[in-house]
């Protein structure tokens, strides 16, 4: 993959972060799913991802099948086991469809493994060299929250379509992209009292610094509450908010996630666009469902956030949320869960200067989520 220009607004140096683990960006996100062929069709049709690479029986892989999809700098891998004894089956049984791997693009996967393991990471994959006619890749991996892992990918000596063993996936069905550009942040939900454990993990083991924290006073409604801290690597390209449930009058949405996912895991993947109105219009037309935002939200939103470049009417029609911090504003929207269990969803975000995460929207958002929870009888 070519060198990524992630955009100057993200190149803010976080001074407290340490640089023993230089990260170039998110390399890929791998989901274990029950039926990769059909999931791939969904991500192409609904989200505008493009066919990129494939591995399965036809390419010599005997026990599983993986479809790789791309849109601009985002690479999704969808993997399903082909035999009953494959350990991926247990993951699917425990968690349903969900994110297994958040892979990070590095220059040196061996050093990334050694430095993080030295600082206390639990090894998942020893540095491994994989090669084919397109060159070689070195990958290594460590465990993070739940059964989720980080894999470090060193691909500077490789020019194939994805990884050794994968073939270019040629398809006659190529729905157009919808303007999704790169992974802005990936959010983890962890159990009661575990947020600081994982904040410490990202600080101590990966050299990340804390950007922001929200406590349950910031992020609570009449019924539900959560706490959140945002961890970032030094160049700001990798941002991992960590949520834990907090006590409210009814069940926290984080607890609902933990119950259905069977533990900690990735709650949402936030994807950046340069034109959220066009992107969300296209996604809705293709069947992606978004959380409903009440009209009342828009009656006073401009009093809260001040002047914005966009007309309010299309934002309100689509249900796009607006927030402002000291550096600018942002536009964001959240899908409903994209899997059967009420677990993983997507956020679409357009940053107009703001580097924060929409704190001012939490209350409005969570009230919208609670209406969804209520309809499932899990509030
Ligand atoms: Fe988010």
mmCIF file of C-alpha atoms and ligand atoms in Angstrom:
data_model
loop_
_atom_site.group_PDB
_atom_site.id
_atom_site.type_symbol
_atom_site.label_atom_id
_atom_site.label_comp_id
_atom_site.label_asym_id
_atom_site.label_seq_id
_atom_site.Cartn_x
_atom_site.Cartn_y
_atom_site.Cartn_z
ATOM 1 C CA UNK A 1 0.000 0.000 0.000
ATOM 2 C CA UNK A 2 1.201 3.494 -0.795
ATOM 3 C CA UNK A 3 2.120 5.976 1.869
ATOM 4 C CA UNK A 4 -1.049 7.366 3.327
ATOM 5 C CA UNK A 5 -1.814 11.041 3.553
ATOM 6 C CA UNK A 6 -4.325 10.933 6.336
ATOM 7 C CA UNK A 7 -4.938 14.678 6.257
ATOM 8 C CA UNK A 8 -3.157 17.493 8.013
ATOM 9 C CA UNK A 9 -5.858 17.941 10.635
ATOM 10 C CA UNK A 10 -5.026 14.534 12.080
ATOM 11 C CA UNK A 11 -1.298 15.117 12.251
ATOM 12 C CA UNK A 12 -1.553 16.731 15.642
ATOM 13 C CA UNK A 13 1.293 15.494 17.764
ATOM 14 C CA UNK A 14 0.250 14.221 21.159
ATOM 15 C CA UNK A 15 3.231 15.227 23.315
ATOM 16 C CA UNK A 16 2.645 12.727 26.146
ATOM 17 C CA UNK A 17 2.576 9.749 23.793
ATOM 18 C CA UNK A 18 5.790 7.753 23.466
ATOM 19 C CA UNK A 19 7.221 6.770 20.123
ATOM 20 C CA UNK A 20 8.609 3.276 20.736
ATOM 21 C CA UNK A 21 5.675 2.023 18.642
ATOM 22 C CA UNK A 22 5.399 4.181 15.492
ATOM 23 C CA UNK A 23 2.050 3.442 13.806
ATOM 24 C CA UNK A 24 1.356 4.513 10.228
ATOM 25 C CA UNK A 25 -2.378 3.910 10.396
ATOM 26 C CA UNK A 26 -5.035 1.214 10.548
ATOM 27 C CA UNK A 27 -3.959 -1.575 8.190
ATOM 28 C CA UNK A 28 -7.146 -3.661 8.214
ATOM 29 C CA UNK A 29 -10.100 -4.579 10.386
ATOM 30 C CA UNK A 30 -11.035 -8.261 10.349
ATOM 31 C CA UNK A 31 -14.476 -9.452 11.333
ATOM 32 C CA UNK A 32 -15.311 -13.066 12.060
ATOM 33 C CA UNK A 33 -18.729 -13.598 10.523
ATOM 34 C CA UNK A 34 -21.150 -16.475 10.010
ATOM 35 C CA UNK A 35 -21.254 -16.163 6.236
ATOM 36 C CA UNK A 36 -18.442 -14.128 4.680
ATOM 37 C CA UNK A 37 -19.799 -14.386 1.145
ATOM 38 C CA UNK A 38 -23.100 -12.808 2.104
ATOM 39 C CA UNK A 39 -21.510 -10.234 4.448
ATOM 40 C CA UNK A 40 -19.219 -9.155 1.617
ATOM 41 C CA UNK A 41 -22.253 -8.594 -0.574
ATOM 42 C CA UNK A 42 -23.800 -6.427 2.154
ATOM 43 C CA UNK A 43 -20.696 -4.254 2.620
ATOM 44 C CA UNK A 44 -20.406 -3.787 -1.157
ATOM 45 C CA UNK A 45 -24.070 -3.053 -1.745
ATOM 46 C CA UNK A 46 -24.911 -1.044 1.360
ATOM 47 C CA UNK A 47 -21.586 0.658 2.209
ATOM 48 C CA UNK A 48 -19.951 0.909 -1.227
ATOM 49 C CA UNK A 49 -16.885 -1.205 -0.461
ATOM 50 C CA UNK A 50 -14.956 -2.546 -3.473
ATOM 51 C CA UNK A 51 -13.879 -6.131 -4.098
ATOM 52 C CA UNK A 52 -10.141 -6.359 -3.375
ATOM 53 C CA UNK A 53 -8.828 -9.820 -2.507
ATOM 54 C CA UNK A 54 -9.963 -13.342 -1.696
ATOM 55 C CA UNK A 55 -8.591 -16.465 -0.059
ATOM 56 C CA UNK A 56 -10.421 -19.777 0.209
ATOM 57 C CA UNK A 57 -10.511 -23.297 -1.190
ATOM 58 C CA UNK A 58 -9.778 -21.986 -4.710
ATOM 59 C CA UNK A 59 -6.549 -20.349 -3.503
ATOM 60 C CA UNK A 60 -5.363 -23.285 -1.412
ATOM 61 C CA UNK A 61 -6.750 -22.239 1.973
ATOM 62 C CA UNK A 62 -8.456 -25.334 3.392
ATOM 63 C CA UNK A 63 -10.109 -24.288 6.626
ATOM 64 C CA UNK A 64 -11.531 -20.808 6.140
ATOM 65 C CA UNK A 65 -12.551 -18.202 3.596
ATOM 66 C CA UNK A 66 -11.727 -14.481 3.677
ATOM 67 C CA UNK A 67 -13.043 -11.655 1.512
ATOM 68 C CA UNK A 68 -11.110 -8.360 1.531
ATOM 69 C CA UNK A 69 -12.971 -5.163 0.682
ATOM 70 C CA UNK A 70 -11.630 -1.646 0.311
ATOM 71 C CA UNK A 71 -12.916 1.887 0.149
ATOM 72 C CA UNK A 72 -10.243 4.578 -0.125
ATOM 73 C CA UNK A 73 -7.918 3.785 2.835
ATOM 74 C CA UNK A 74 -10.279 1.430 4.705
ATOM 75 C CA UNK A 75 -9.651 -2.305 4.417
ATOM 76 C CA UNK A 76 -12.255 -4.745 5.792
ATOM 77 C CA UNK A 77 -11.593 -8.475 5.991
ATOM 78 C CA UNK A 78 -14.548 -10.850 6.439
ATOM 79 C CA UNK A 79 -13.635 -14.361 7.555
ATOM 80 C CA UNK A 80 -15.724 -17.516 8.056
ATOM 81 C CA UNK A 81 -14.498 -20.992 9.069
ATOM 82 C CA UNK A 82 -15.179 -23.857 6.637
ATOM 83 C CA UNK A 83 -14.872 -26.788 9.035
ATOM 84 C CA UNK A 84 -16.504 -27.613 12.332
ATOM 85 C CA UNK A 85 -13.224 -27.906 14.239
ATOM 86 C CA UNK A 86 -11.910 -24.449 13.348
ATOM 87 C CA UNK A 87 -11.447 -22.349 16.524
ATOM 88 C CA UNK A 88 -13.213 -19.427 14.814
ATOM 89 C CA UNK A 89 -16.476 -21.325 15.401
ATOM 90 C CA UNK A 90 -16.138 -20.775 19.131
ATOM 91 C CA UNK A 91 -15.601 -17.061 18.581
ATOM 92 C CA UNK A 92 -18.762 -16.913 16.473
ATOM 93 C CA UNK A 93 -20.731 -18.888 19.033
ATOM 94 C CA UNK A 94 -19.613 -16.621 21.873
ATOM 95 C CA UNK A 95 -19.821 -13.270 20.158
ATOM 96 C CA UNK A 96 -21.821 -13.526 16.961
ATOM 97 C CA UNK A 97 -20.393 -11.544 14.052
ATOM 98 C CA UNK A 98 -17.834 -9.055 15.323
ATOM 99 C CA UNK A 99 -14.383 -7.528 15.066
ATOM 100 C CA UNK A 100 -11.549 -9.936 15.880
ATOM 101 C CA UNK A 101 -8.538 -7.999 14.564
ATOM 102 C CA UNK A 102 -7.695 -4.310 14.582
ATOM 103 C CA UNK A 103 -4.525 -4.465 12.490
ATOM 104 C CA UNK A 104 -1.982 -1.667 12.686
ATOM 105 C CA UNK A 105 0.370 -0.707 9.874
ATOM 106 C CA UNK A 106 3.982 -0.541 11.081
ATOM 107 C CA UNK A 107 7.466 -0.342 9.564
ATOM 108 C CA UNK A 108 8.836 -3.104 11.822
ATOM 109 C CA UNK A 109 6.451 -5.823 13.034
ATOM 110 C CA UNK A 110 9.197 -7.658 14.916
ATOM 111 C CA UNK A 111 10.194 -4.618 16.963
ATOM 112 C CA UNK A 112 6.509 -3.714 17.519
ATOM 113 C CA UNK A 113 5.967 -7.178 18.999
ATOM 114 C CA UNK A 114 9.122 -7.103 21.139
ATOM 115 C CA UNK A 115 8.503 -3.603 22.500
ATOM 116 C CA UNK A 116 4.866 -4.242 23.432
ATOM 117 C CA UNK A 117 5.452 -7.710 24.874
ATOM 118 C CA UNK A 118 8.363 -6.333 26.905
ATOM 119 C CA UNK A 119 5.891 -3.816 28.359
ATOM 120 C CA UNK A 120 3.407 -6.502 29.318
ATOM 121 C CA UNK A 121 1.322 -7.337 26.237
ATOM 122 C CA UNK A 122 0.084 -10.932 25.995
ATOM 123 C CA UNK A 123 1.423 -12.423 22.744
ATOM 124 C CA UNK A 124 -1.110 -13.567 20.143
ATOM 125 C CA UNK A 125 1.173 -14.198 17.150
ATOM 126 C CA UNK A 126 4.973 -14.378 17.136
ATOM 127 C CA UNK A 127 6.584 -12.361 14.331
ATOM 128 C CA UNK A 128 5.870 -14.432 11.215
ATOM 129 C CA UNK A 129 7.157 -13.999 7.689
ATOM 130 C CA UNK A 130 4.641 -14.843 4.962
ATOM 131 C CA UNK A 131 5.589 -14.719 1.301
ATOM 132 C CA UNK A 132 4.404 -15.370 -2.234
ATOM 133 C CA UNK A 133 5.320 -14.176 -5.741
ATOM 134 C CA UNK A 134 4.494 -10.561 -4.717
ATOM 135 C CA UNK A 135 7.090 -10.343 -1.956
ATOM 136 C CA UNK A 136 6.868 -10.859 1.778
ATOM 137 C CA UNK A 137 4.979 -9.498 4.776
ATOM 138 C CA UNK A 138 5.888 -9.793 8.439
ATOM 139 C CA UNK A 139 3.035 -9.902 10.922
ATOM 140 C CA UNK A 140 2.917 -10.235 14.691
ATOM 141 C CA UNK A 141 0.104 -9.826 17.192
ATOM 142 C CA UNK A 142 -0.897 -9.102 20.780
ATOM 143 C CA UNK A 143 -4.119 -9.469 22.738
ATOM 144 C CA UNK A 144 -6.208 -6.520 23.828
ATOM 145 C CA UNK A 145 -9.646 -6.335 25.550
ATOM 146 C CA UNK A 146 -11.919 -9.384 25.385
ATOM 147 C CA UNK A 147 -10.937 -11.731 22.572
ATOM 148 C CA UNK A 148 -9.927 -8.841 20.338
ATOM 149 C CA UNK A 149 -6.342 -8.658 19.055
ATOM 150 C CA UNK A 150 -3.984 -6.178 17.425
ATOM 151 C CA UNK A 151 -1.906 -7.473 14.556
ATOM 152 C CA UNK A 152 1.135 -5.458 13.470
ATOM 153 C CA UNK A 153 1.574 -5.544 9.684
ATOM 154 C CA UNK A 154 4.895 -4.768 8.021
ATOM 155 C CA UNK A 155 4.216 -4.649 4.293
ATOM 156 C CA UNK A 156 7.001 -2.509 2.838
ATOM 157 C CA UNK A 157 8.356 -5.516 0.892
ATOM 158 C CA UNK A 158 4.999 -6.580 -0.520
ATOM 159 C CA UNK A 159 2.947 -5.416 -3.496
ATOM 160 C CA UNK A 160 0.171 -8.011 -3.773
ATOM 161 C CA UNK A 161 -3.541 -7.268 -3.362
ATOM 162 C CA UNK A 162 -3.576 -7.931 0.417
ATOM 163 C CA UNK A 163 -1.387 -10.570 2.087
ATOM 164 C CA UNK A 164 0.494 -13.604 0.775
ATOM 165 C CA UNK A 165 -2.001 -16.343 -0.082
ATOM 166 C CA UNK A 166 -4.674 -13.906 -1.235
ATOM 167 C CA UNK A 167 -5.612 -13.475 -4.884
ATOM 168 C CA UNK A 168 -7.066 -10.388 -6.510
ATOM 169 C CA UNK A 169 -10.839 -10.627 -6.284
ATOM 170 C CA UNK A 170 -12.381 -9.795 -9.647
ATOM 171 C CA UNK A 171 -16.127 -9.303 -9.501
ATOM 172 C CA UNK A 172 -18.650 -8.298 -12.153
ATOM 173 C CA UNK A 173 -20.681 -6.598 -9.397
ATOM 174 C CA UNK A 174 -19.106 -3.285 -8.383
ATOM 175 C CA UNK A 175 -21.471 -0.811 -6.697
ATOM 176 C CA UNK A 176 -19.964 2.670 -6.497
ATOM 177 C CA UNK A 177 -18.213 3.928 -3.337
ATOM 178 C CA UNK A 178 -20.104 6.323 -1.035
ATOM 179 C CA UNK A 179 -17.197 8.543 0.009
ATOM 180 C CA UNK A 180 -15.913 6.620 3.046
ATOM 181 C CA UNK A 181 -12.244 7.603 3.403
ATOM 182 C CA UNK A 182 -10.414 6.246 6.451
ATOM 183 C CA UNK A 183 -10.927 4.872 9.962
ATOM 184 C CA UNK A 184 -11.204 7.876 12.286
ATOM 185 C CA UNK A 185 -11.432 5.892 15.536
ATOM 186 C CA UNK A 186 -12.392 2.453 16.851
ATOM 187 C CA UNK A 187 -14.280 2.197 20.132
ATOM 188 C CA UNK A 188 -13.999 -0.634 22.640
ATOM 189 C CA UNK A 189 -16.640 -1.526 25.210
ATOM 190 C CA UNK A 190 -15.223 -3.136 28.357
ATOM 191 C CA UNK A 191 -16.877 -4.448 31.522
ATOM 192 C CA UNK A 192 -17.701 -2.761 34.835
ATOM 193 C CA UNK A 193 -14.608 -1.170 36.395
ATOM 194 C CA UNK A 194 -12.312 -2.208 33.520
ATOM 195 C CA UNK A 195 -11.947 1.081 31.658
ATOM 196 C CA UNK A 196 -8.856 2.212 33.540
ATOM 197 C CA UNK A 197 -7.204 -1.200 33.133
ATOM 198 C CA UNK A 198 -7.378 -0.798 29.355
ATOM 199 C CA UNK A 199 -6.502 2.890 29.443
ATOM 200 C CA UNK A 200 -3.376 1.837 31.365
ATOM 201 C CA UNK A 201 -2.737 -0.918 28.815
ATOM 202 C CA UNK A 202 -2.741 1.519 25.895
ATOM 203 C CA UNK A 203 -0.571 3.980 27.839
ATOM 204 C CA UNK A 204 1.937 1.508 29.279
ATOM 205 C CA UNK A 205 2.105 -1.195 26.596
ATOM 206 C CA UNK A 206 1.507 0.880 23.444
ATOM 207 C CA UNK A 207 2.759 4.333 24.522
ATOM 208 C CA UNK A 208 -0.586 6.029 23.856
ATOM 209 C CA UNK A 209 -1.665 9.216 25.638
ATOM 210 C CA UNK A 210 -5.102 10.062 26.956
ATOM 211 C CA UNK A 211 -6.886 12.730 24.929
ATOM 212 C CA UNK A 212 -10.163 13.167 26.758
ATOM 213 C CA UNK A 213 -12.274 11.595 29.431
ATOM 214 C CA UNK A 214 -15.980 11.703 30.082
ATOM 215 C CA UNK A 215 -17.529 10.596 33.312
ATOM 216 C CA UNK A 216 -21.041 9.483 33.945
ATOM 217 C CA UNK A 217 -22.147 13.066 34.577
ATOM 218 C CA UNK A 218 -21.190 13.964 31.017
ATOM 219 C CA UNK A 219 -22.662 10.880 29.453
ATOM 220 C CA UNK A 220 -25.858 10.015 31.180
ATOM 221 C CA UNK A 221 -29.527 10.375 30.573
ATOM 222 C CA UNK A 222 -32.436 9.733 32.886
ATOM 223 C CA UNK A 223 -31.909 5.987 32.429
ATOM 224 C CA UNK A 224 -28.457 4.978 31.237
ATOM 225 C CA UNK A 225 -24.872 6.006 31.796
ATOM 226 C CA UNK A 226 -21.342 5.226 30.728
ATOM 227 C CA UNK A 227 -17.811 6.441 31.215
ATOM 228 C CA UNK A 228 -15.305 6.902 28.425
ATOM 229 C CA UNK A 229 -11.646 7.778 27.922
ATOM 230 C CA UNK A 230 -9.989 8.359 24.560
ATOM 231 C CA UNK A 231 -6.476 6.997 23.956
ATOM 232 C CA UNK A 232 -4.368 8.177 21.006
ATOM 233 C CA UNK A 233 -1.007 7.261 19.569
ATOM 234 C CA UNK A 234 1.628 9.953 19.049
ATOM 235 C CA UNK A 235 0.712 11.082 15.527
ATOM 236 C CA UNK A 236 -3.036 10.948 16.225
ATOM 237 C CA UNK A 237 -3.750 8.452 13.439
ATOM 238 C CA UNK A 238 -4.904 5.763 15.862
ATOM 239 C CA UNK A 239 -7.580 6.722 18.369
ATOM 240 C CA UNK A 240 -9.242 4.201 20.647
ATOM 241 C CA UNK A 241 -12.005 5.447 22.961
ATOM 242 C CA UNK A 242 -12.680 2.920 25.765
ATOM 243 C CA UNK A 243 -16.169 2.778 27.306
ATOM 244 C CA UNK A 244 -17.399 1.115 30.455
ATOM 245 C CA UNK A 245 -20.952 0.998 31.794
ATOM 246 C CA UNK A 246 -22.014 3.238 34.664
ATOM 247 C CA UNK A 247 -24.959 2.984 37.015
ATOM 248 C CA UNK A 248 -28.175 4.513 35.755
ATOM 249 C CA UNK A 249 -31.807 3.930 36.554
ATOM 250 C CA UNK A 250 -31.921 1.291 33.814
ATOM 251 C CA UNK A 251 -29.442 -0.881 31.961
ATOM 252 C CA UNK A 252 -26.499 0.938 30.367
ATOM 253 C CA UNK A 253 -26.197 0.474 26.604
ATOM 254 C CA UNK A 254 -22.623 -0.677 27.264
ATOM 255 C CA UNK A 255 -23.925 -3.421 29.537
ATOM 256 C CA UNK A 256 -26.383 -4.480 26.854
ATOM 257 C CA UNK A 257 -23.459 -4.786 24.454
ATOM 258 C CA UNK A 258 -21.385 -6.795 26.950
ATOM 259 C CA UNK A 259 -24.317 -9.141 27.633
ATOM 260 C CA UNK A 260 -24.936 -9.867 23.964
ATOM 261 C CA UNK A 261 -21.324 -9.894 22.809
ATOM 262 C CA UNK A 262 -20.355 -12.106 25.720
ATOM 263 C CA UNK A 263 -17.682 -9.743 27.006
ATOM 264 C CA UNK A 264 -15.573 -6.821 25.890
ATOM 265 C CA UNK A 265 -15.263 -6.001 22.204
ATOM 266 C CA UNK A 266 -15.350 -3.392 19.481
ATOM 267 C CA UNK A 267 -18.510 -1.325 19.765
ATOM 268 C CA UNK A 268 -18.177 0.901 16.744
ATOM 269 C CA UNK A 269 -15.906 1.836 13.922
ATOM 270 C CA UNK A 270 -16.008 5.539 13.019
ATOM 271 C CA UNK A 271 -15.325 6.251 9.358
ATOM 272 C CA UNK A 272 -14.450 9.665 7.998
ATOM 273 C CA UNK A 273 -16.039 11.284 4.969
ATOM 274 C CA UNK A 274 -15.409 14.659 3.295
ATOM 275 C CA UNK A 275 -19.107 15.174 2.615
ATOM 276 C CA UNK A 276 -21.372 13.612 5.189
ATOM 277 C CA UNK A 277 -24.587 14.770 3.517
ATOM 278 C CA UNK A 278 -23.732 13.025 0.238
ATOM 279 C CA UNK A 279 -22.353 9.932 2.005
ATOM 280 C CA UNK A 280 -25.333 9.461 4.324
ATOM 281 C CA UNK A 281 -27.820 10.156 1.523
ATOM 282 C CA UNK A 282 -26.184 7.360 -0.483
ATOM 283 C CA UNK A 283 -26.007 4.972 2.505
ATOM 284 C CA UNK A 284 -29.685 5.493 3.321
ATOM 285 C CA UNK A 285 -30.672 4.915 -0.304
ATOM 286 C CA UNK A 286 -28.763 1.608 -0.155
ATOM 287 C CA UNK A 287 -30.590 0.441 2.950
ATOM 288 C CA UNK A 288 -28.260 1.363 5.823
ATOM 289 C CA UNK A 289 -30.351 2.154 8.904
ATOM 290 C CA UNK A 290 -29.382 5.032 11.176
ATOM 291 C CA UNK A 291 -30.454 5.955 14.672
ATOM 292 C CA UNK A 292 -33.449 8.218 14.726
ATOM 293 C CA UNK A 293 -32.782 11.718 16.043
ATOM 294 C CA UNK A 294 -35.802 13.638 17.307
ATOM 295 C CA UNK A 295 -36.754 16.871 15.533
ATOM 296 C CA UNK A 296 -36.471 18.679 18.884
ATOM 297 C CA UNK A 297 -32.696 18.134 18.714
ATOM 298 C CA UNK A 298 -32.516 20.577 15.793
ATOM 299 C CA UNK A 299 -34.664 23.321 17.346
ATOM 300 C CA UNK A 300 -31.797 24.597 19.516
ATOM 301 C CA UNK A 301 -28.697 22.900 18.078
ATOM 302 C CA UNK A 302 -27.373 26.063 16.412
ATOM 303 C CA UNK A 303 -27.633 27.924 19.724
ATOM 304 C CA UNK A 304 -25.294 25.274 21.125
ATOM 305 C CA UNK A 305 -22.794 24.935 18.246
ATOM 306 C CA UNK A 306 -22.976 28.343 16.537
ATOM 307 C CA UNK A 307 -22.668 28.967 12.821
ATOM 308 C CA UNK A 308 -21.911 26.064 10.461
ATOM 309 C CA UNK A 309 -21.254 25.898 6.699
ATOM 310 C CA UNK A 310 -24.086 23.464 5.973
ATOM 311 C CA UNK A 311 -27.807 24.129 5.747
ATOM 312 C CA UNK A 312 -29.607 22.680 8.720
ATOM 313 C CA UNK A 313 -32.476 21.196 6.681
ATOM 314 C CA UNK A 314 -30.555 18.316 5.028
ATOM 315 C CA UNK A 315 -28.776 17.539 8.309
ATOM 316 C CA UNK A 316 -32.128 17.309 10.092
ATOM 317 C CA UNK A 317 -33.669 15.256 7.284
ATOM 318 C CA UNK A 318 -30.838 12.709 7.534
ATOM 319 C CA UNK A 319 -30.492 12.812 11.342
ATOM 320 C CA UNK A 320 -26.898 14.077 11.356
ATOM 321 C CA UNK A 321 -25.655 15.363 14.727
ATOM 322 C CA UNK A 322 -23.496 18.463 15.221
ATOM 323 C CA UNK A 323 -20.985 19.311 17.942
ATOM 324 C CA UNK A 324 -18.318 21.954 18.493
ATOM 325 C CA UNK A 325 -15.099 22.172 20.489
ATOM 326 C CA UNK A 326 -12.354 24.819 20.765
ATOM 327 C CA UNK A 327 -10.909 23.867 17.375
ATOM 328 C CA UNK A 328 -13.976 23.667 15.179
ATOM 329 C CA UNK A 329 -17.029 21.512 14.721
ATOM 330 C CA UNK A 330 -17.908 18.020 13.593
ATOM 331 C CA UNK A 331 -20.859 16.278 11.972
ATOM 332 C CA UNK A 332 -21.616 12.672 12.920
ATOM 333 C CA UNK A 333 -24.274 9.981 12.646
ATOM 334 C CA UNK A 334 -24.578 6.449 14.025
ATOM 335 C CA UNK A 335 -26.018 3.396 12.298
ATOM 336 C CA UNK A 336 -28.179 0.850 14.036
ATOM 337 C CA UNK A 337 -26.301 -2.380 14.799
ATOM 338 C CA UNK A 338 -25.208 -3.969 11.505
ATOM 339 C CA UNK A 339 -25.258 -7.502 12.932
ATOM 340 C CA UNK A 340 -28.078 -9.592 14.436
ATOM 341 C CA UNK A 341 -27.087 -9.046 18.063
ATOM 342 C CA UNK A 342 -27.371 -5.465 19.377
ATOM 343 C CA UNK A 343 -23.584 -5.084 19.320
ATOM 344 C CA UNK A 344 -21.492 -3.546 16.550
ATOM 345 C CA UNK A 345 -22.432 -0.421 14.617
ATOM 346 C CA UNK A 346 -20.776 2.252 12.479
ATOM 347 C CA UNK A 347 -20.327 5.972 12.909
ATOM 348 C CA UNK A 348 -19.906 8.282 9.923
ATOM 349 C CA UNK A 349 -18.003 11.449 10.834
ATOM 350 C CA UNK A 350 -16.965 14.621 9.037
ATOM 351 C CA UNK A 351 -14.519 16.791 10.964
ATOM 352 C CA UNK A 352 -14.502 20.510 10.319
ATOM 353 C CA UNK A 353 -11.640 21.386 12.625
ATOM 354 C CA UNK A 354 -12.930 19.626 15.730
ATOM 355 C CA UNK A 355 -10.687 16.837 17.013
ATOM 356 C CA UNK A 356 -13.084 15.641 19.722
ATOM 357 C CA UNK A 357 -15.753 12.948 19.636
ATOM 358 C CA UNK A 358 -19.133 14.624 19.949
ATOM 359 C CA UNK A 359 -19.475 14.913 23.725
ATOM 360 C CA UNK A 360 -22.290 17.431 23.334
ATOM 361 C CA UNK A 361 -24.216 14.869 21.310
ATOM 362 C CA UNK A 362 -23.966 12.056 23.816
ATOM 363 C CA UNK A 363 -27.126 12.917 25.630
ATOM 364 C CA UNK A 364 -29.159 13.371 22.448
ATOM 365 C CA UNK A 365 -27.635 10.249 21.007
ATOM 366 C CA UNK A 366 -28.200 8.073 24.045
ATOM 367 C CA UNK A 367 -31.784 9.112 24.306
ATOM 368 C CA UNK A 368 -32.127 7.918 20.724
ATOM 369 C CA UNK A 369 -30.349 4.632 21.589
ATOM 370 C CA UNK A 370 -32.656 4.138 24.573
ATOM 371 C CA UNK A 371 -35.686 4.316 22.336
ATOM 372 C CA UNK A 372 -34.126 1.482 20.358
ATOM 373 C CA UNK A 373 -33.315 -0.478 23.542
ATOM 374 C CA UNK A 374 -36.871 -0.009 24.748
ATOM 375 C CA UNK A 375 -38.194 -1.512 21.522
ATOM 376 C CA UNK A 376 -36.005 -4.586 22.164
ATOM 377 C CA UNK A 377 -37.190 -4.830 25.764
ATOM 378 C CA UNK A 378 -33.638 -4.519 27.121
ATOM 379 C CA UNK A 379 -33.742 -1.058 28.726
HETATM 380 FE FE1 LIG B 1 -17.326 7.457 17.938
#
